[in-house]
Amino acid sequence: MVSTTTKYGILVCVDGSAASDTAVAWATHEAIMRHLPITLLHAEAPVVVGWPVGPLYLDMPEWQKENGQHVIDQARKTLSASLGGSKLPETHTEMVYSSVVPTLIDASRSASMIVAGSQGLGALGRLLLGSVATALMHHAHCPVAIIHSGETAAADSNAPVLLGIDGSPASEAATALAFDEASRRGVGLLALHAWSDVGVFPMLGMDWRDSERKGQEILAERLAGWQEQYPDVHVERLLFCDKPSRWLLEESERAQLAVVGSHGRGGFPGMLLGSVSSAVAQSATVPVIVVRGS
C-alpha cells in the first residue's frame, strides 16, 4: 500500500483560477477515496519594490488578506459542490504571506499528494504549463497531480488508469501509486512500455525482436509483485517500438488518469524532469500524476 500518513493529506494550491477550481474538485474526490484530509493552501506573495530590493510590507496588507480570503472561500464552495452526496472530508485551509513556489515545495514534504491546476491566473491558455505546476513537478517531495480545466467533468469513472513503465526508480514509485489508484477506483490498469526514443524507423544493425523481448521482460519484472499485491486490478500490457510520449498521450485518451515517473531512463536524484513526463503532463487531456524517484 502507498503511505498516506501526512500532516496535510491531499494538499491543493488554490489561486482563484478556473484550473484551480478544477484541481479542488479532483482533489476532493481523491481525499474521499483515500479517506484523507484535504488542505486548501493559498499563498499571497509579498510585494517587492525599490532598491535595495525588499518587501513593501512586512505583514500582509489588508487588501491581500481580503483577496486571499476570497480565494479560500471560493475554493471551499467548489469543494462542497464537488461532494456528489459523499461525506465532507476533514477540511483545512491555510493562507500564508510568502513566495508561492518555495512555500508549496516546503509544504509538499508533509503531504501525501499535492494537486495543482495546470494554469494560474494570467497564463496563456494551455500552450505552456504554469510556472507553479512546472516547479512542483521538478522539486516537490511528494507525487504531483496536474489538472487541466474541465477535466473532472469529462472523466469516465470506468476508464482505466494509464501507467508509464521504463524500469527506473521513479518508474517503480509510479507503479506503486498507479496500482493503488486503480484498485481504489475499481478499474483496470494500462501498463505501457516503449523501448525506443528514436521513432519507428529501424536503425542499421538493430534487432527489433531482441528489443521487444527485453521490453517484455521489463514489463513482466516490474508488474509481477504488484499484480500479486493487487489481484483485483486487471492489467493490460502495452508494448511499443516508438517514442514513449507519443504512445502515452495516445493511450491516455482512453484512460481517466495517467501516472508517470519524473526521471525516466538514466535518471538520477536531482535530475531535471524528464522530457516524457513533461510532455505528458502538458498535453494529456486527463489528470496526470508525476511521481519523483527517491
PDB file of C-alpha atoms in Angstrom:
ATOM      1  CA  MET A   1       0.000   0.000   0.000  1.00  0.00           C
ATOM      2  CA  VAL A   2       1.081   3.602  -0.611  1.00  0.00           C
ATOM      3  CA  SER A   3       1.857   5.508   2.583  1.00  0.00           C
ATOM      4  CA  THR A   4      -0.716   8.201   3.351  1.00  0.00           C
ATOM      5  CA  THR A   5       0.260   9.396   6.863  1.00  0.00           C
ATOM      6  CA  THR A   6       0.891  13.123   6.411  1.00  0.00           C
ATOM      7  CA  LYS A   7       0.078  16.468   8.002  1.00  0.00           C
ATOM      8  CA  TYR A   8      -1.734  17.972   5.035  1.00  0.00           C
ATOM      9  CA  GLY A   9      -3.215  14.858   3.428  1.00  0.00           C
ATOM     10  CA  ILE A  10      -4.194  15.969  -0.055  1.00  0.00           C
ATOM     11  CA  LEU A  11      -2.760  19.459  -0.469  1.00  0.00           C
ATOM     12  CA  VAL A  12      -4.303  21.763  -3.094  1.00  0.00           C
ATOM     13  CA  CYS A  13      -2.699  25.028  -4.136  1.00  0.00           C
ATOM     14  CA  VAL A  14      -5.554  27.444  -4.844  1.00  0.00           C
ATOM     15  CA  ASP A  15      -5.394  30.816  -6.587  1.00  0.00           C
ATOM     16  CA  GLY A  16      -8.949  31.541  -7.751  1.00  0.00           C
ATOM     17  CA  SER A  17      -8.399  30.490 -11.373  1.00  0.00           C
ATOM     18  CA  ALA A  18     -10.601  28.085 -13.345  1.00  0.00           C
ATOM     19  CA  ALA A  19      -7.799  25.496 -13.302  1.00  0.00           C
ATOM     20  CA  SER A  20      -7.562  25.895  -9.528  1.00  0.00           C
ATOM     21  CA  ASP A  21     -11.299  25.175  -9.154  1.00  0.00           C
ATOM     22  CA  THR A  22     -10.955  22.041 -11.263  1.00  0.00           C
ATOM     23  CA  ALA A  23      -7.978  20.975  -9.148  1.00  0.00           C
ATOM     24  CA  VAL A  24     -10.058  21.380  -5.974  1.00  0.00           C
ATOM     25  CA  ALA A  25     -12.861  19.259  -7.433  1.00  0.00           C
ATOM     26  CA  TRP A  26     -10.456  16.465  -8.419  1.00  0.00           C
ATOM     27  CA  ALA A  27      -8.611  16.616  -5.094  1.00  0.00           C
ATOM     28  CA  THR A  28     -11.907  16.372  -3.197  1.00  0.00           C
ATOM     29  CA  HIS A  29     -12.667  13.044  -4.867  1.00  0.00           C
ATOM     30  CA  GLU A  30      -9.111  11.864  -4.186  1.00  0.00           C
ATOM     31  CA  ALA A  31      -9.358  12.766  -0.489  1.00  0.00           C
ATOM     32  CA  ILE A  32     -12.715  10.997  -0.126  1.00  0.00           C
ATOM     33  CA  MET A  33     -11.433   7.908  -1.949  1.00  0.00           C
ATOM     34  CA  ARG A  34      -8.306   7.731   0.223  1.00  0.00           C
ATOM     35  CA  HIS A  35     -10.030   8.723   3.499  1.00  0.00           C
ATOM     36  CA  LEU A  36      -7.585  11.587   3.897  1.00  0.00           C
ATOM     37  CA  PRO A  37      -7.990  15.202   4.986  1.00  0.00           C
ATOM     38  CA  ILE A  38      -7.788  17.888   2.324  1.00  0.00           C
ATOM     39  CA  THR A  39      -5.933  21.178   2.774  1.00  0.00           C
ATOM     40  CA  LEU A  40      -6.610  24.251   0.653  1.00  0.00           C
ATOM     41  CA  LEU A  41      -3.500  26.406   0.692  1.00  0.00           C
ATOM     42  CA  HIS A  42      -3.229  29.892  -0.767  1.00  0.00           C
ATOM     43  CA  ALA A  43      -0.026  31.926  -0.802  1.00  0.00           C
ATOM     44  CA  GLU A  44      -0.074  35.705  -1.160  1.00  0.00           C
ATOM     45  CA  ALA A  45       3.328  36.759  -2.440  1.00  0.00           C
ATOM     46  CA  PRO A  46       4.913  39.784  -0.691  1.00  0.00           C
ATOM     47  CA  VAL A  47       5.116  42.888  -2.847  1.00  0.00           C
ATOM     48  CA  VAL A  48       8.745  43.775  -3.572  1.00  0.00           C
ATOM     49  CA  VAL A  49       9.783  47.281  -4.709  1.00  0.00           C
ATOM     50  CA  GLY A  50      12.632  49.746  -4.543  1.00  0.00           C
ATOM     51  CA  TRP A  51      16.372  49.476  -4.134  1.00  0.00           C
ATOM     52  CA  PRO A  52      17.836  47.756  -2.316  1.00  0.00           C
ATOM     53  CA  VAL A  53      15.145  45.203  -3.039  1.00  0.00           C
ATOM     54  CA  GLY A  54      12.965  44.448  -0.039  1.00  0.00           C
ATOM     55  CA  PRO A  55       9.336  43.715   0.829  1.00  0.00           C
ATOM     56  CA  LEU A  56       6.971  46.666   0.713  1.00  0.00           C
ATOM     57  CA  TYR A  57       5.054  45.262   3.679  1.00  0.00           C
ATOM     58  CA  LEU A  58       6.497  43.097   6.481  1.00  0.00           C
ATOM     59  CA  ASP A  59       2.978  41.929   7.349  1.00  0.00           C
ATOM     60  CA  MET A  60       0.246  41.016   4.914  1.00  0.00           C
ATOM     61  CA  PRO A  61      -1.692  44.168   3.970  1.00  0.00           C
ATOM     62  CA  GLU A  62      -5.476  44.185   4.285  1.00  0.00           C
ATOM     63  CA  TRP A  63      -6.111  44.159   0.541  1.00  0.00           C
ATOM     64  CA  GLN A  64      -4.100  40.954   0.180  1.00  0.00           C
ATOM     65  CA  LYS A  65      -5.847  39.409   3.176  1.00  0.00           C
ATOM     66  CA  GLU A  66      -9.205  40.176   1.567  1.00  0.00           C
ATOM     67  CA  ASN A  67      -8.101  38.768  -1.782  1.00  0.00           C
ATOM     68  CA  GLY A  68      -6.697  35.641  -0.145  1.00  0.00           C
ATOM     69  CA  GLN A  69      -9.854  35.079   1.883  1.00  0.00           C
ATOM     70  CA  HIS A  70     -11.941  35.397  -1.273  1.00  0.00           C
ATOM     71  CA  VAL A  71      -9.795  32.722  -2.943  1.00  0.00           C
ATOM     72  CA  ILE A  72     -10.129  30.407   0.067  1.00  0.00           C
ATOM     73  CA  ASP A  73     -13.910  30.947   0.260  1.00  0.00           C
ATOM     74  CA  GLN A  74     -14.294  30.195  -3.443  1.00  0.00           C
ATOM     75  CA  ALA A  75     -12.243  27.018  -3.062  1.00  0.00           C
ATOM     76  CA  ARG A  76     -14.393  25.854  -0.136  1.00  0.00           C
ATOM     77  CA  LYS A  77     -17.541  26.408  -2.196  1.00  0.00           C
ATOM     78  CA  THR A  78     -16.048  24.396  -5.049  1.00  0.00           C
ATOM     79  CA  LEU A  79     -15.139  21.620  -2.609  1.00  0.00           C
ATOM     80  CA  SER A  80     -18.698  21.478  -1.227  1.00  0.00           C
ATOM     81  CA  ALA A  81     -20.187  21.455  -4.718  1.00  0.00           C
ATOM     82  CA  SER A  82     -17.918  18.524  -5.664  1.00  0.00           C
ATOM     83  CA  LEU A  83     -19.074  16.120  -2.951  1.00  0.00           C
ATOM     84  CA  GLY A  84     -21.751  14.457  -5.060  1.00  0.00           C
ATOM     85  CA  GLY A  85     -23.540  13.115  -1.986  1.00  0.00           C
ATOM     86  CA  SER A  86     -20.344  11.941  -0.253  1.00  0.00           C
ATOM     87  CA  LYS A  87     -19.481  12.944   3.280  1.00  0.00           C
ATOM     88  CA  LEU A  88     -17.383  16.086   3.602  1.00  0.00           C
ATOM     89  CA  PRO A  89     -13.745  15.097   4.202  1.00  0.00           C
ATOM     90  CA  GLU A  90     -11.796  16.672   7.036  1.00  0.00           C
ATOM     91  CA  THR A  91     -11.010  20.081   5.553  1.00  0.00           C
ATOM     92  CA  HIS A  92      -8.337  22.610   6.451  1.00  0.00           C
ATOM     93  CA  THR A  93      -7.454  25.982   4.969  1.00  0.00           C
ATOM     94  CA  GLU A  94      -4.202  27.864   5.166  1.00  0.00           C
ATOM     95  CA  MET A  95      -3.218  31.297   3.897  1.00  0.00           C
ATOM     96  CA  VAL A  96       0.409  32.408   4.012  1.00  0.00           C
ATOM     97  CA  TYR A  97       2.259  35.598   3.167  1.00  0.00           C
ATOM     98  CA  SER A  98       5.200  34.165   1.284  1.00  0.00           C
ATOM     99  CA  SER A  99       6.574  33.342  -2.157  1.00  0.00           C
ATOM    100  CA  VAL A 100       4.299  30.773  -3.774  1.00  0.00           C
ATOM    101  CA  VAL A 101       6.709  28.164  -5.146  1.00  0.00           C
ATOM    102  CA  PRO A 102       9.066  27.816  -2.120  1.00  0.00           C
ATOM    103  CA  THR A 103       6.030  27.653   0.184  1.00  0.00           C
ATOM    104  CA  LEU A 104       4.392  24.841  -1.783  1.00  0.00           C
ATOM    105  CA  ILE A 105       7.619  22.873  -2.191  1.00  0.00           C
ATOM    106  CA  ASP A 106       8.253  23.046   1.543  1.00  0.00           C
ATOM    107  CA  ALA A 107       4.639  22.070   2.326  1.00  0.00           C
ATOM    108  CA  SER A 108       4.910  19.094  -0.038  1.00  0.00           C
ATOM    109  CA  ARG A 109       7.233  17.443   2.499  1.00  0.00           C
ATOM    110  CA  SER A 110       4.180  16.932   4.706  1.00  0.00           C
ATOM    111  CA  ALA A 111       1.626  15.974   2.041  1.00  0.00           C
ATOM    112  CA  SER A 112       0.508  12.663   0.621  1.00  0.00           C
ATOM    113  CA  MET A 113      -0.057  14.370  -2.725  1.00  0.00           C
ATOM    114  CA  ILE A 114      -0.056  17.938  -3.977  1.00  0.00           C
ATOM    115  CA  VAL A 115      -2.644  18.949  -6.570  1.00  0.00           C
ATOM    116  CA  ALA A 116      -2.242  21.934  -8.875  1.00  0.00           C
ATOM    117  CA  GLY A 117      -4.101  23.415 -11.795  1.00  0.00           C
ATOM    118  CA  SER A 118      -2.089  23.476 -14.984  1.00  0.00           C
ATOM    119  CA  GLN A 119      -2.555  27.211 -15.353  1.00  0.00           C
ATOM    120  CA  GLY A 120      -2.743  30.059 -12.875  1.00  0.00           C
ATOM    121  CA  LEU A 121      -4.253  33.479 -13.371  1.00  0.00           C
ATOM    122  CA  GLY A 122      -2.877  35.216 -16.426  1.00  0.00           C
ATOM    123  CA  ALA A 123      -1.485  32.125 -18.143  1.00  0.00           C
ATOM    124  CA  LEU A 124      -1.810  31.851 -21.908  1.00  0.00           C
ATOM    125  CA  GLY A 125      -4.293  29.047 -22.496  1.00  0.00           C
ATOM    126  CA  ARG A 126      -2.740  25.573 -22.488  1.00  0.00           C
ATOM    127  CA  LEU A 127       0.299  26.371 -24.595  1.00  0.00           C
ATOM    128  CA  LEU A 128       2.628  26.007 -21.605  1.00  0.00           C
ATOM    129  CA  LEU A 129       2.301  24.619 -18.122  1.00  0.00           C
ATOM    130  CA  GLY A 130       2.101  27.297 -15.469  1.00  0.00           C
ATOM    131  CA  SER A 131       5.280  28.186 -13.576  1.00  0.00           C
ATOM    132  CA  VAL A 132       3.916  26.821 -10.286  1.00  0.00           C
ATOM    133  CA  ALA A 133       2.915  23.458 -11.782  1.00  0.00           C
ATOM    134  CA  THR A 134       6.280  23.166 -13.549  1.00  0.00           C
ATOM    135  CA  ALA A 135       8.236  23.971 -10.390  1.00  0.00           C
ATOM    136  CA  LEU A 136       6.282  21.437  -8.363  1.00  0.00           C
ATOM    137  CA  MET A 137       6.919  18.682 -10.907  1.00  0.00           C
ATOM    138  CA  HIS A 138      10.637  19.403 -10.670  1.00  0.00           C
ATOM    139  CA  HIS A 139      11.034  19.827  -6.930  1.00  0.00           C
ATOM    140  CA  ALA A 140       8.058  18.614  -4.861  1.00  0.00           C
ATOM    141  CA  HIS A 141       8.724  15.940  -2.250  1.00  0.00           C
ATOM    142  CA  CYS A 142       5.516  14.003  -2.930  1.00  0.00           C
ATOM    143  CA  PRO A 143       3.528  12.987  -6.024  1.00  0.00           C
ATOM    144  CA  VAL A 144       2.176  15.949  -8.010  1.00  0.00           C
ATOM    145  CA  ALA A 145      -1.200  15.809  -9.753  1.00  0.00           C
ATOM    146  CA  ILE A 146      -1.569  18.245 -12.659  1.00  0.00           C
ATOM    147  CA  ILE A 147      -5.181  19.068 -13.521  1.00  0.00           C
ATOM    148  CA  HIS A 148      -6.376  20.943 -16.602  1.00  0.00           C
ATOM    149  CA  SER A 149      -9.593  22.990 -16.578  1.00  0.00           C
ATOM    150  CA  GLY A 150     -12.698  20.955 -17.431  1.00  0.00           C
ATOM    151  CA  GLU A 151     -11.047  17.537 -16.970  1.00  0.00           C
ATOM    152  CA  THR A 152     -13.074  16.426 -13.952  1.00  0.00           C
ATOM    153  CA  ALA A 153     -16.443  16.769 -15.610  1.00  0.00           C
ATOM    154  CA  ALA A 154     -15.315  14.890 -18.700  1.00  0.00           C
ATOM    155  CA  ALA A 155     -13.606  11.998 -16.894  1.00  0.00           C
ATOM    156  CA  ASP A 156     -15.040   8.490 -17.351  1.00  0.00           C
ATOM    157  CA  SER A 157     -15.072   6.838 -13.917  1.00  0.00           C
ATOM    158  CA  ASN A 158     -14.977   3.394 -15.564  1.00  0.00           C
ATOM    159  CA  ALA A 159     -11.899   4.138 -17.673  1.00  0.00           C
ATOM    160  CA  PRO A 160      -8.577   2.534 -16.681  1.00  0.00           C
ATOM    161  CA  VAL A 161      -5.513   4.136 -15.141  1.00  0.00           C
ATOM    162  CA  LEU A 162      -2.535   4.520 -17.507  1.00  0.00           C
ATOM    163  CA  LEU A 163       0.978   3.815 -16.225  1.00  0.00           C
ATOM    164  CA  GLY A 164       4.243   4.549 -17.998  1.00  0.00           C
ATOM    165  CA  ILE A 165       6.978   1.998 -17.178  1.00  0.00           C
ATOM    166  CA  ASP A 166      10.642   2.449 -18.103  1.00  0.00           C
ATOM    167  CA  GLY A 167      12.482   0.466 -15.428  1.00  0.00           C
ATOM    168  CA  SER A 168      13.851   3.486 -13.494  1.00  0.00           C
ATOM    169  CA  PRO A 169      13.473   4.058  -9.707  1.00  0.00           C
ATOM    170  CA  ALA A 170      10.918   6.791 -10.450  1.00  0.00           C
ATOM    171  CA  SER A 171       9.010   4.328 -12.610  1.00  0.00           C
ATOM    172  CA  GLU A 172       8.881   1.858  -9.699  1.00  0.00           C
ATOM    173  CA  ALA A 173       7.382   4.516  -7.411  1.00  0.00           C
ATOM    174  CA  ALA A 174       4.887   5.428 -10.138  1.00  0.00           C
ATOM    175  CA  THR A 175       3.927   1.764 -10.492  1.00  0.00           C
ATOM    176  CA  ALA A 176       3.110   1.508  -6.781  1.00  0.00           C
ATOM    177  CA  LEU A 177       0.903   4.591  -6.944  1.00  0.00           C
ATOM    178  CA  ALA A 178      -0.807   3.577 -10.194  1.00  0.00           C
ATOM    179  CA  PHE A 179      -1.821   0.168  -8.844  1.00  0.00           C
ATOM    180  CA  ASP A 180      -3.164   1.814  -5.698  1.00  0.00           C
ATOM    181  CA  GLU A 181      -5.138   4.365  -7.723  1.00  0.00           C
ATOM    182  CA  ALA A 182      -6.620   1.672  -9.990  1.00  0.00           C
ATOM    183  CA  SER A 183      -7.561  -0.533  -7.042  1.00  0.00           C
ATOM    184  CA  ARG A 184      -9.285   2.282  -5.169  1.00  0.00           C
ATOM    185  CA  ARG A 185     -11.189   3.285  -8.296  1.00  0.00           C
ATOM    186  CA  GLY A 186     -12.144  -0.301  -9.107  1.00  0.00           C
ATOM    187  CA  VAL A 187     -10.756  -0.084 -12.650  1.00  0.00           C
ATOM    188  CA  GLY A 188      -8.082  -1.758 -14.753  1.00  0.00           C
ATOM    189  CA  LEU A 189      -4.523  -0.655 -15.430  1.00  0.00           C
ATOM    190  CA  LEU A 190      -2.844   0.033 -18.779  1.00  0.00           C
ATOM    191  CA  ALA A 191       0.872  -0.682 -18.275  1.00  0.00           C
ATOM    192  CA  LEU A 192       2.797   0.867 -21.164  1.00  0.00           C
ATOM    193  CA  HIS A 193       6.446   0.438 -22.082  1.00  0.00           C
ATOM    194  CA  ALA A 194       8.022   1.907 -25.226  1.00  0.00           C
ATOM    195  CA  TRP A 195      11.535   0.686 -25.878  1.00  0.00           C
ATOM    196  CA  SER A 196      12.714   3.266 -28.388  1.00  0.00           C
ATOM    197  CA  ASP A 197      13.340   7.007 -28.068  1.00  0.00           C
ATOM    198  CA  VAL A 198      14.145   7.452 -31.768  1.00  0.00           C
ATOM    199  CA  GLY A 199      10.853   6.712 -33.509  1.00  0.00           C
ATOM    200  CA  VAL A 200       9.729   3.734 -35.570  1.00  0.00           C
ATOM    201  CA  PHE A 201      12.338   3.782 -38.316  1.00  0.00           C
ATOM    202  CA  PRO A 202      14.783   0.879 -37.929  1.00  0.00           C
ATOM    203  CA  MET A 203      18.423   1.695 -37.457  1.00  0.00           C
ATOM    204  CA  LEU A 204      21.158  -0.214 -39.227  1.00  0.00           C
ATOM    205  CA  GLY A 205      22.071  -3.374 -37.317  1.00  0.00           C
ATOM    206  CA  MET A 206      19.228  -3.105 -34.790  1.00  0.00           C
ATOM    207  CA  ASP A 207      17.396  -6.333 -33.935  1.00  0.00           C
ATOM    208  CA  TRP A 208      13.825  -5.291 -33.077  1.00  0.00           C
ATOM    209  CA  ARG A 209      12.950  -8.800 -31.882  1.00  0.00           C
ATOM    210  CA  ASP A 210      15.672  -8.617 -29.257  1.00  0.00           C
ATOM    211  CA  SER A 211      14.470  -5.187 -28.142  1.00  0.00           C
ATOM    212  CA  GLU A 212      10.902  -6.424 -27.970  1.00  0.00           C
ATOM    213  CA  ARG A 213      11.938  -9.384 -25.843  1.00  0.00           C
ATOM    214  CA  LYS A 214      13.783  -7.075 -23.437  1.00  0.00           C
ATOM    215  CA  GLY A 215      10.725  -4.815 -23.273  1.00  0.00           C
ATOM    216  CA  GLN A 216       8.501  -7.752 -22.397  1.00  0.00           C
ATOM    217  CA  GLU A 217      10.957  -8.763 -19.690  1.00  0.00           C
ATOM    218  CA  ILE A 218      10.886  -5.275 -18.190  1.00  0.00           C
ATOM    219  CA  LEU A 219       7.084  -5.303 -18.066  1.00  0.00           C
ATOM    220  CA  ALA A 220       6.993  -8.793 -16.549  1.00  0.00           C
ATOM    221  CA  GLU A 221       9.589  -7.968 -13.893  1.00  0.00           C
ATOM    222  CA  ARG A 222       8.061  -4.614 -12.929  1.00  0.00           C
ATOM    223  CA  LEU A 223       4.484  -5.878 -12.753  1.00  0.00           C
ATOM    224  CA  ALA A 224       4.842  -9.311 -11.149  1.00  0.00           C
ATOM    225  CA  GLY A 225       4.947  -8.299  -7.478  1.00  0.00           C
ATOM    226  CA  TRP A 226       2.308  -5.612  -7.839  1.00  0.00           C
ATOM    227  CA  GLN A 227      -0.137  -7.909  -9.590  1.00  0.00           C
ATOM    228  CA  GLU A 228       0.175 -10.277  -6.641  1.00  0.00           C
ATOM    229  CA  GLN A 229      -0.443  -7.442  -4.190  1.00  0.00           C
ATOM    230  CA  TYR A 230      -3.416  -6.094  -6.178  1.00  0.00           C
ATOM    231  CA  PRO A 231      -5.174  -9.180  -7.607  1.00  0.00           C
ATOM    232  CA  ASP A 232      -8.327  -7.094  -8.137  1.00  0.00           C
ATOM    233  CA  VAL A 233      -6.600  -4.917 -10.764  1.00  0.00           C
ATOM    234  CA  HIS A 234      -6.777  -6.276 -14.319  1.00  0.00           C
ATOM    235  CA  VAL A 235      -3.607  -5.313 -16.190  1.00  0.00           C
ATOM    236  CA  GLU A 236      -3.363  -4.780 -19.929  1.00  0.00           C
ATOM    237  CA  ARG A 237       0.238  -4.724 -21.115  1.00  0.00           C
ATOM    238  CA  LEU A 238       1.131  -2.366 -23.949  1.00  0.00           C
ATOM    239  CA  LEU A 239       4.484  -2.598 -25.711  1.00  0.00           C
ATOM    240  CA  PHE A 240       5.522  -0.206 -28.466  1.00  0.00           C
ATOM    241  CA  CYS A 241       8.575   0.483 -30.569  1.00  0.00           C
ATOM    242  CA  ASP A 242       8.354   4.244 -30.666  1.00  0.00           C
ATOM    243  CA  LYS A 243       8.735   7.403 -28.605  1.00  0.00           C
ATOM    244  CA  PRO A 244       7.146   6.856 -25.161  1.00  0.00           C
ATOM    245  CA  SER A 245       5.475  10.277 -25.004  1.00  0.00           C
ATOM    246  CA  ARG A 246       3.617   9.665 -28.264  1.00  0.00           C
ATOM    247  CA  TRP A 247       2.009   6.441 -27.074  1.00  0.00           C
ATOM    248  CA  LEU A 248       1.371   7.645 -23.532  1.00  0.00           C
ATOM    249  CA  LEU A 249      -0.546  10.601 -24.936  1.00  0.00           C
ATOM    250  CA  GLU A 250      -2.457   8.418 -27.388  1.00  0.00           C
ATOM    251  CA  GLU A 251      -3.375   5.796 -24.779  1.00  0.00           C
ATOM    252  CA  SER A 252      -4.312   8.487 -22.239  1.00  0.00           C
ATOM    253  CA  GLU A 253      -7.315   9.258 -24.431  1.00  0.00           C
ATOM    254  CA  ARG A 254      -8.977   6.064 -23.186  1.00  0.00           C
ATOM    255  CA  ALA A 255      -7.842   6.471 -19.563  1.00  0.00           C
ATOM    256  CA  GLN A 256      -9.178   8.515 -16.641  1.00  0.00           C
ATOM    257  CA  LEU A 257      -5.736   9.174 -15.170  1.00  0.00           C
ATOM    258  CA  ALA A 258      -2.090   8.891 -16.237  1.00  0.00           C
ATOM    259  CA  VAL A 259       0.769   8.150 -13.836  1.00  0.00           C
ATOM    260  CA  VAL A 260       4.409   8.675 -14.835  1.00  0.00           C
ATOM    261  CA  GLY A 261       7.806   8.836 -13.147  1.00  0.00           C
ATOM    262  CA  SER A 262       9.782  12.063 -13.280  1.00  0.00           C
ATOM    263  CA  HIS A 263      13.305  10.940 -14.181  1.00  0.00           C
ATOM    264  CA  GLY A 264      12.981   8.432 -16.997  1.00  0.00           C
ATOM    265  CA  ARG A 265      15.709   6.185 -18.364  1.00  0.00           C
ATOM    266  CA  GLY A 266      19.125   7.015 -16.990  1.00  0.00           C
ATOM    267  CA  GLY A 267      17.659   9.382 -14.383  1.00  0.00           C
ATOM    268  CA  PHE A 268      19.495  10.210 -11.179  1.00  0.00           C
ATOM    269  CA  PRO A 269      18.452  12.040  -7.964  1.00  0.00           C
ATOM    270  CA  GLY A 270      18.170  15.790  -8.565  1.00  0.00           C
ATOM    271  CA  MET A 271      17.949  15.418 -12.328  1.00  0.00           C
ATOM    272  CA  LEU A 272      15.610  17.790 -14.154  1.00  0.00           C
ATOM    273  CA  LEU A 273      12.187  16.497 -15.130  1.00  0.00           C
ATOM    274  CA  GLY A 274      12.357  14.015 -17.973  1.00  0.00           C
ATOM    275  CA  SER A 275      11.036  15.049 -21.378  1.00  0.00           C
ATOM    276  CA  VAL A 276       8.493  12.205 -21.417  1.00  0.00           C
ATOM    277  CA  SER A 277       6.769  13.119 -18.153  1.00  0.00           C
ATOM    278  CA  SER A 278       6.905  16.799 -19.049  1.00  0.00           C
ATOM    279  CA  ALA A 279       5.240  16.194 -22.415  1.00  0.00           C
ATOM    280  CA  VAL A 280       2.524  14.006 -20.892  1.00  0.00           C
ATOM    281  CA  ALA A 281       1.788  16.472 -18.084  1.00  0.00           C
ATOM    282  CA  GLN A 282       1.476  19.322 -20.558  1.00  0.00           C
ATOM    283  CA  SER A 283      -0.526  17.678 -23.327  1.00  0.00           C
ATOM    284  CA  ALA A 284      -2.639  14.866 -21.873  1.00  0.00           C
ATOM    285  CA  THR A 285      -6.373  15.542 -21.703  1.00  0.00           C
ATOM    286  CA  VAL A 286      -6.740  13.694 -18.375  1.00  0.00           C
ATOM    287  CA  PRO A 287      -5.201  14.369 -14.949  1.00  0.00           C
ATOM    288  CA  VAL A 288      -1.539  13.380 -14.749  1.00  0.00           C
ATOM    289  CA  ILE A 289       0.282  12.343 -11.574  1.00  0.00           C
ATOM    290  CA  VAL A 290       4.045  12.801 -11.730  1.00  0.00           C
ATOM    291  CA  VAL A 291       5.992  10.716  -9.212  1.00  0.00           C
ATOM    292  CA  ARG A 292       9.573  11.580  -8.380  1.00  0.00           C
ATOM    293  CA  GLY A 293      12.024   8.782  -7.618  1.00  0.00           C
ATOM    294  CA  SER A 294      13.631   8.707  -4.198  1.00  0.00           C
TER     295      SER A 294
END
